[in-house]
Amino acid sequence: KRRSWRDRLARPHQPGPVGPRHRKRARRHPRPVPLLRAVAELIFTAEKAPFPDSIIALNGTGKGLINNIAILSNVAPSYAPTGQALLTVSILGLHQNENLAALVTAELQTWFGPAAKNYRHLRTDHIRHALPEQKPGHKSPGYLKLDNTWICGDHNTTASIEGAIISGKQTAEFLLASL
């Protein structure tokens, strides 16, 4: 049975290759565990998607709270209530400000104009172990083999969903080549 958008919001699935369990597993291997970055994810509904593309819009200004915005309903319309759009806004770090949603809504107005004033904040998720910390110049082969264990994930490439996919693909290719 398909879960409704309300069910998905009520019980989010937050997969990730790194985190407390990864840290415990990594203690058995002679490889440093990456430092992890926190992210706040704010979820909004809107009467209309502010842009039609299935992309992640990045903040390239270096100013403001917002790091990126994705319109999930542009990818999967069933994620949003009928006739509405579902937006996610990512902010780096942990934020305990009670007015965070209002601050983000104000910043969204600078991105998308006065229509953003009517975006409805549904919830905020504070994800402590969201992404591995990677400094400029970080280099990694995309996979790691320790004993008979192949390790992949965004901590081995770039800290992103794309990095996790690339690492998984490279690991699978090297694993298949070794058979």
XYZ file of C-alpha atoms in Angstrom:
179
model
C 0.000 0.000 0.000
C 1.335 3.455 -0.876
C 1.883 5.815 1.991
C 0.190 9.182 1.817
C 2.173 12.395 2.024
C 0.986 12.774 5.617
C 2.340 9.325 6.533
C 5.686 10.085 4.908
C 5.957 13.317 6.880
C 4.872 11.660 10.124
C 7.448 8.872 9.810
C 10.356 10.082 7.713
C 13.015 7.692 6.559
C 16.440 9.298 6.875
C 18.935 6.850 5.421
C 22.610 7.591 5.590
C 25.908 5.763 5.320
C 27.389 7.536 8.333
C 26.183 8.011 11.871
C 26.440 6.439 15.297
C 26.294 2.861 14.000
C 28.871 3.649 11.336
C 31.153 5.110 14.022
C 30.922 1.892 16.086
C 31.651 -0.275 13.029
C 34.502 1.979 11.976
C 36.282 1.516 15.324
C 37.102 -2.023 14.193
C 38.905 -0.687 11.107
C 42.041 1.458 10.920
C 40.362 4.348 9.125
C 39.427 7.688 10.643
C 35.704 8.268 10.963
C 34.640 11.495 9.274
C 33.381 14.374 11.328
C 29.699 14.882 10.657
C 27.758 18.064 9.898
C 24.303 18.869 11.178
C 21.465 20.095 8.972
C 18.054 21.557 9.707
C 15.436 20.588 7.138
C 12.294 22.720 6.980
C 9.277 21.410 5.102
C 6.656 23.707 3.596
C 3.593 23.459 1.398
C 2.788 26.096 -1.198
C -0.164 26.730 -3.467
C 2.205 26.607 -6.444
C 5.778 25.415 -6.895
C 8.110 28.417 -7.128
C 9.923 26.779 -10.064
C 8.962 23.830 -12.295
C 12.285 22.000 -12.413
C 13.247 18.757 -10.660
C 16.442 20.239 -9.262
C 18.062 21.290 -6.033
C 18.431 25.074 -6.086
C 21.635 26.132 -4.321
C 22.311 29.401 -2.560
C 25.389 30.733 -4.324
C 25.465 34.105 -2.583
C 27.190 32.993 0.608
C 24.582 34.998 2.535
C 21.494 33.962 4.440
C 20.399 30.832 6.245
C 19.214 28.776 3.279
C 21.739 26.365 1.762
C 19.422 24.740 -0.784
C 15.793 24.234 -1.755
C 14.106 21.304 -3.467
C 10.521 21.026 -4.657
C 9.793 17.370 -3.895
C 6.399 17.492 -5.585
C 8.125 18.386 -8.886
C 9.685 14.926 -8.736
C 6.782 13.046 -7.148
C 3.452 14.934 -7.106
C 1.989 12.376 -4.678
C 4.329 13.688 -1.967
C 2.237 16.851 -1.649
C -1.408 17.421 -0.828
C -3.547 17.534 -3.965
C -3.117 20.813 -5.824
C -0.164 21.958 -3.711
C 3.624 21.832 -3.819
C 5.912 20.355 -1.174
C 9.198 22.198 -0.580
C 12.204 21.294 1.536
C 14.697 23.892 2.661
C 18.098 22.840 4.009
C 20.075 24.925 6.478
C 23.542 23.905 7.619
C 24.093 23.462 11.341
C 21.854 23.083 14.370
C 19.455 25.945 14.993
C 17.511 26.204 18.218
C 15.840 29.492 17.267
C 12.085 29.294 17.881
C 11.581 31.769 15.029
C 13.553 29.684 12.509
C 10.535 28.992 10.266
C 9.653 32.707 10.190
C 13.259 33.649 9.375
C 13.372 31.091 6.569
C 9.993 32.245 5.222
C 11.318 35.815 5.115
C 14.396 34.641 3.231
C 12.238 32.596 0.833
C 10.469 35.859 -0.037
C 13.803 37.246 -1.270
C 14.137 34.178 -3.487
C 10.578 33.853 -4.775
C 8.768 37.100 -4.008
C 5.660 37.803 -1.941
C 4.022 34.428 -2.725
C 6.465 32.812 -0.276
C 4.788 34.704 2.558
C 1.898 32.227 2.218
C 4.038 29.071 2.386
C 2.813 26.887 5.237
C 5.497 25.463 7.503
C 4.737 21.817 8.287
C 7.727 20.833 10.373
C 11.445 21.143 10.990
C 13.800 18.177 11.316
C 17.136 18.673 13.060
C 19.521 16.038 11.698
C 22.697 15.905 13.785
C 24.616 13.451 11.598
C 23.532 14.499 8.123
C 26.704 14.863 6.073
C 30.387 14.090 6.454
C 32.556 17.170 6.929
C 34.761 17.629 3.879
C 37.249 20.448 3.539
C 38.221 21.949 0.161
C 40.650 19.672 -1.652
C 39.191 16.475 -0.110
C 40.162 13.498 -2.264
C 38.929 9.939 -2.000
C 38.782 6.956 -4.363
C 35.020 6.540 -3.908
C 35.269 3.161 -2.223
C 37.334 1.419 0.405
C 38.157 -2.246 0.926
C 39.137 -3.399 4.408
C 39.781 -7.108 4.772
C 36.802 -8.645 2.949
C 34.535 -5.660 3.493
C 33.789 -3.087 0.799
C 32.745 0.284 2.174
C 30.928 2.903 0.131
C 29.048 6.101 0.828
C 29.195 9.841 0.441
C 31.971 9.974 3.058
C 34.177 8.316 0.409
C 33.398 10.814 -2.370
C 31.503 14.073 -2.036
C 29.077 14.708 0.808
C 25.864 14.495 -1.203
C 23.241 12.109 -2.517
C 25.118 12.093 -5.817
C 28.340 11.238 -3.968
C 26.646 8.290 -2.276
C 25.346 7.013 -5.637
C 28.737 7.424 -7.328
C 30.490 5.648 -4.460
C 27.975 2.780 -4.546
C 28.378 2.407 -8.312
C 32.189 2.458 -8.123
C 32.182 -0.042 -5.278
C 29.874 -2.384 -7.205
C 32.063 -2.111 -10.324
C 35.272 -2.928 -8.412
C 33.533 -5.726 -6.511
C 32.230 -7.309 -9.735
C 35.639 -6.956 -11.392
C 37.233 -8.797 -8.481
C 34.979 -11.870 -8.810
